[in-house]
Coordinates of C-alpha atoms and ligand atoms in Angstrom, one line a residue:
X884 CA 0.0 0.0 0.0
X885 CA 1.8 3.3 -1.3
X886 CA -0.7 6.2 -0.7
X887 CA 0.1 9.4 -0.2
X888 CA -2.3 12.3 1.8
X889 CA -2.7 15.3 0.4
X890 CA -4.1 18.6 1.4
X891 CA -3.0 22.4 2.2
X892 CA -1.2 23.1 6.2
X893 CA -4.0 22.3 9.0
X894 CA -6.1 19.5 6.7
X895 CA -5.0 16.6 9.3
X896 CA -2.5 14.9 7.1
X897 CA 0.1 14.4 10.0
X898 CA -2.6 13.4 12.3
X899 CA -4.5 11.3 10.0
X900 CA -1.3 9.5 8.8
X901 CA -0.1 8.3 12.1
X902 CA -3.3 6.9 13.1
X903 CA -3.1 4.7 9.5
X904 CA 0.0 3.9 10.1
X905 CA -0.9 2.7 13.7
X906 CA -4.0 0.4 11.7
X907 CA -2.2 -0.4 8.8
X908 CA 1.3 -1.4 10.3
X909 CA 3.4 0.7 7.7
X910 CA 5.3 4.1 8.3
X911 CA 4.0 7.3 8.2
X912 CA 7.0 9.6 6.3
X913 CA 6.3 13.3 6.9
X914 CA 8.6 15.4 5.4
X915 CA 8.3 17.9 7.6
X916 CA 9.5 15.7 10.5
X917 CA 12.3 14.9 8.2
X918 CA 13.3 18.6 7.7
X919 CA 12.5 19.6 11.4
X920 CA 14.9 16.4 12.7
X921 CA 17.6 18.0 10.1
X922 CA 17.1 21.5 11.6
X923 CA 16.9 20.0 15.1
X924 CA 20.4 18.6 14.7
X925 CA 21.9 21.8 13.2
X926 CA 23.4 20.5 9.6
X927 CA 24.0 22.6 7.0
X928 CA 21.2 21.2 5.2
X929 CA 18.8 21.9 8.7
X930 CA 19.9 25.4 8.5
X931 CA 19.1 26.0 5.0
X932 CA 15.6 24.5 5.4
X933 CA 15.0 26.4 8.5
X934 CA 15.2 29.8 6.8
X935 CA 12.4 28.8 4.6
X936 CA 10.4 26.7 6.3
X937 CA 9.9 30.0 8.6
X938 CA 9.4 32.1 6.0
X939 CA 6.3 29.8 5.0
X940 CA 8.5 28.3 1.4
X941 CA 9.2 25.4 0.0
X942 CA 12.6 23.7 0.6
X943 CA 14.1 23.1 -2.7
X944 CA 13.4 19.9 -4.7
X945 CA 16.9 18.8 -4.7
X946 CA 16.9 18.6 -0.6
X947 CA 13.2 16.9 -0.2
X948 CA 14.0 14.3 -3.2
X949 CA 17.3 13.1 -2.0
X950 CA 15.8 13.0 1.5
X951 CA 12.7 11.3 0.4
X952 CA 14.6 8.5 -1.5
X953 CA 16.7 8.2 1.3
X954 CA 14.4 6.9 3.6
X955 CA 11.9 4.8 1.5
X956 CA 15.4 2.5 1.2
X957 CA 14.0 1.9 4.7
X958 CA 13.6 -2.1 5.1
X959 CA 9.9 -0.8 7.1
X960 CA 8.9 0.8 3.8
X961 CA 8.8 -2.5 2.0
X962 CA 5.6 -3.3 2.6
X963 CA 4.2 -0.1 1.6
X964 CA 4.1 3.6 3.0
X965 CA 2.1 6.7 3.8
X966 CA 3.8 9.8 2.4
X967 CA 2.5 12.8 4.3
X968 CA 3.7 16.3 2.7
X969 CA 4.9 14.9 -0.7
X970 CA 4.6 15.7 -3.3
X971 CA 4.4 19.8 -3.0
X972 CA 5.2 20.5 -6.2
X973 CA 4.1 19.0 -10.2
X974 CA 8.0 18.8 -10.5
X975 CA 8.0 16.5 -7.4
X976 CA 5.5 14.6 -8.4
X977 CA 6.7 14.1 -11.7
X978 CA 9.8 12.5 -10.1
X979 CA 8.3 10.8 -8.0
X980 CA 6.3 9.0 -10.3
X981 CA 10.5 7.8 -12.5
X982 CA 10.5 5.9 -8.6
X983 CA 7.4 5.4 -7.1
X984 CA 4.0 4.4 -8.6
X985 CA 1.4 5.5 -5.8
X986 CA -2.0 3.4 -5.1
X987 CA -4.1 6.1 -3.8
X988 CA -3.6 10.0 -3.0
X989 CA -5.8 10.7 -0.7
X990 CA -7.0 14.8 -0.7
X991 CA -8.7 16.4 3.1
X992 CA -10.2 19.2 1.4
X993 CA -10.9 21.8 4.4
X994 CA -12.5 25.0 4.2
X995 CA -9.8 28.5 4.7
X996 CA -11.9 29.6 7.6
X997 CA -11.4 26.7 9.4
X998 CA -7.4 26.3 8.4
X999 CA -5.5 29.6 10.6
X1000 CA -7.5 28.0 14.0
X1001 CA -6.5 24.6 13.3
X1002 CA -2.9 25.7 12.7
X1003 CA -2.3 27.7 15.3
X1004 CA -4.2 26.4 17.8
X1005 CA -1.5 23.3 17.2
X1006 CA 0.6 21.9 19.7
X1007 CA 3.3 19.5 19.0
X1008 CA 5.6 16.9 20.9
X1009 CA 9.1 16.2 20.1
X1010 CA 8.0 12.7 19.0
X1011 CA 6.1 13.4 16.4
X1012 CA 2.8 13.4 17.9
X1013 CA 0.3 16.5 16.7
X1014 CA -2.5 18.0 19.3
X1015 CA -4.7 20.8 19.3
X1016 CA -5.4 23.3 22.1
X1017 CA -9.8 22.8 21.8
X1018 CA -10.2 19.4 19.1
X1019 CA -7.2 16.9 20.5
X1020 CA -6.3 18.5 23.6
X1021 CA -3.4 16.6 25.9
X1022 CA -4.7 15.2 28.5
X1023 CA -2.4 16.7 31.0
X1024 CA -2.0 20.5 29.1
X1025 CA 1.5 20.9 27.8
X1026 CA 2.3 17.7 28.3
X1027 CA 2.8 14.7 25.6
X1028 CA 0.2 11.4 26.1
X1029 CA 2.5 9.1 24.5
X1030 CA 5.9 10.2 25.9
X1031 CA 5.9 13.1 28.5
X1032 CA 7.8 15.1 26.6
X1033 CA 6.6 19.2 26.4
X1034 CA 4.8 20.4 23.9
X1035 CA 6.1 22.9 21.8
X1036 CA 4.6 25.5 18.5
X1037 CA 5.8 25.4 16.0
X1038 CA 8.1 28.6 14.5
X1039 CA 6.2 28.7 11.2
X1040 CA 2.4 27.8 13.0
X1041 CA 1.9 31.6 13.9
X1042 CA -0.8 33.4 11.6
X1043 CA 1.3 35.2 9.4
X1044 CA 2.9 32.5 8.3
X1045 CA 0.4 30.1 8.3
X1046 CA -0.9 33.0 5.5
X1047 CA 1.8 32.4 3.8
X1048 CA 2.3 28.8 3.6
X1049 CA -1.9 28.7 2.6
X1050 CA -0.6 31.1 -1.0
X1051 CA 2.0 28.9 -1.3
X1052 CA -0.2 25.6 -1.4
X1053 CA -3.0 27.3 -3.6
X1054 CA -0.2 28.0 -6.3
X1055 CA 2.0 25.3 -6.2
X1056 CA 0.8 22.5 -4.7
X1057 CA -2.5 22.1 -5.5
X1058 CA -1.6 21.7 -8.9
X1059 CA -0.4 18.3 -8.1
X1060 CA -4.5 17.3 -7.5
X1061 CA -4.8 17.2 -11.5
X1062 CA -1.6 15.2 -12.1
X1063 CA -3.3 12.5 -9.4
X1064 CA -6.8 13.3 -10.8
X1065 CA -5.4 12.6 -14.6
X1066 CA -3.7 9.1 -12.9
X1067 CA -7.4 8.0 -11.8
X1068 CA -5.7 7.2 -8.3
X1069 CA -6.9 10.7 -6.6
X1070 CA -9.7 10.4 -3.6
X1071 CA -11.4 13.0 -2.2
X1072 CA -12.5 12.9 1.6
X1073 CA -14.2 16.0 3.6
X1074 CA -12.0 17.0 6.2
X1075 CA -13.9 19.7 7.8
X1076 CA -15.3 16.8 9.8
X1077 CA -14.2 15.3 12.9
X1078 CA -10.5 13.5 13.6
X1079 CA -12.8 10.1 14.3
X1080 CA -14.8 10.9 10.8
X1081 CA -11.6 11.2 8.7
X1082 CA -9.8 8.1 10.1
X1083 CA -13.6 6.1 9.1
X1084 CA -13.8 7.4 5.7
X1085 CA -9.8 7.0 5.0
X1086 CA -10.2 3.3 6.5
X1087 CA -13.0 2.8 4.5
X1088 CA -11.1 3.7 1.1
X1089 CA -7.6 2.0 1.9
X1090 CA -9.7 -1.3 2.9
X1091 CA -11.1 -1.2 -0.8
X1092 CA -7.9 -1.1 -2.4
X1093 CA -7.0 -3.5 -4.4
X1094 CA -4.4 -5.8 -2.0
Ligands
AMP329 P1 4.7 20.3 7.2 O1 5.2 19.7 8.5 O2 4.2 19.3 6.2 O3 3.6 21.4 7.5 O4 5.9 21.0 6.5 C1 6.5 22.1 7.1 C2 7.4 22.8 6.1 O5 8.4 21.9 5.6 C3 6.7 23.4 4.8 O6 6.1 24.6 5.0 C4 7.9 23.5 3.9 O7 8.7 24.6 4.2 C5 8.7 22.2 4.2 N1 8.3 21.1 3.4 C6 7.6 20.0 3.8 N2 7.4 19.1 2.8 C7 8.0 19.7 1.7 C8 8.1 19.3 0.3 N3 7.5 18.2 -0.2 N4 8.7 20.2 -0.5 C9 9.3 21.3 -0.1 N5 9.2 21.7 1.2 C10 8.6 20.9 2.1

């Protein structure tokens, strides 16, 4: 199963993907996490992405690729991944599809209005783990479930960029919906409803996949 969730910053793609991986027993690769563990261990490469990831940009091609073909090597990918933030871009996709043939891309459309609250309302842990401060609160505040760890926000979750990041999807990645459209593998899921809602209706479509 090689799917990939698609949908503009605040849709529930990072949330959405580690509760199918949980299900489905494959990993969940967010390239965000993959940039943010970069810029947590201060490489070059972290820096660079740092500088635009806070202004709201894309990190260039050349980085994500490379980074991206790095880790579906990954012995845990062989039986299938969920890509979560790739492709951003129709060049990404395009390369993506030399490597990679995906199953099913999987698009939370969300309305704008409800996008800035979800964003910045958005608490994370260290570990991965997304929450938010009124829909998936912690259960003790500011503190992870899973690991204990304390919860953090994100540089680039503040409103302005989160402004930003929203133009940035409109014109460049939501080109990449035709590309999958054109492929007949795109699936659409409303994801202005409820974290519980969105896991039924992905489960629902990855189930009738063909195995
Ligand atoms: P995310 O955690 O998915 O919200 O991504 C955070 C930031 O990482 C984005 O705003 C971009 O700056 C960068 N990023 C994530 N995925 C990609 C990608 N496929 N291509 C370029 N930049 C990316």
């Amino acid at each position: 199963m090689k799917i990939a969730l698609f949908g503009p910053p605040g849709a529930g793609k990072g949330t959405q993907s580690k509760l199918i991986s949980e299900k489905f027993s494959i990993p969940s690769i967010s390239m965000g996490d993959l940039l943010r563990a970069e810029v947590r261990k201060g490489t070059a490469l972290g820096k660079e992405a740092k500088a635009l990831m806070d202004e709201g940009q894309l990190v260039p091609d050349s980085v994500v690729i490379d980074m991206l073909r790095d880790r579906l090597q990954g012995s845990d990918c062989d039986g299938g991944f969920i890509l979560d933030g790739f492709p951003r871009a129709i060049s990404q996709a395009n390369v993506l599809d030399e490597f990679v043939k995906l199953d099913a891309v999987i698009n939370l459309s969300v309305d704008d209005r409800f996008l800035i609250q979800r964003i910045t309302d958005r608490r994370m842990c260290p570990c991965g783990v997304a929450y938010h401060l009124v829909f998936n609160p912690p259960i003790r505040p500011g503190v992870c479930d899973d690991c204990g760890e304390k919860l953090y926000q994100r540089d680039d979750d503040t409103e302005e960029t989160v402004l930003k990041r929203l133009k940035v999807y409109s014109e460049q990645t939501k080109p990449v919906l035709e590309f999958y459209r054109k492929r007949g593998v795109l699936r659409d899921i409303d994801g202005n409803k409820s974290i519980a809602c969105i896991r039924h209706a992905l489960i629902e479509i990855l189930d009738s996949l063909p195995q």
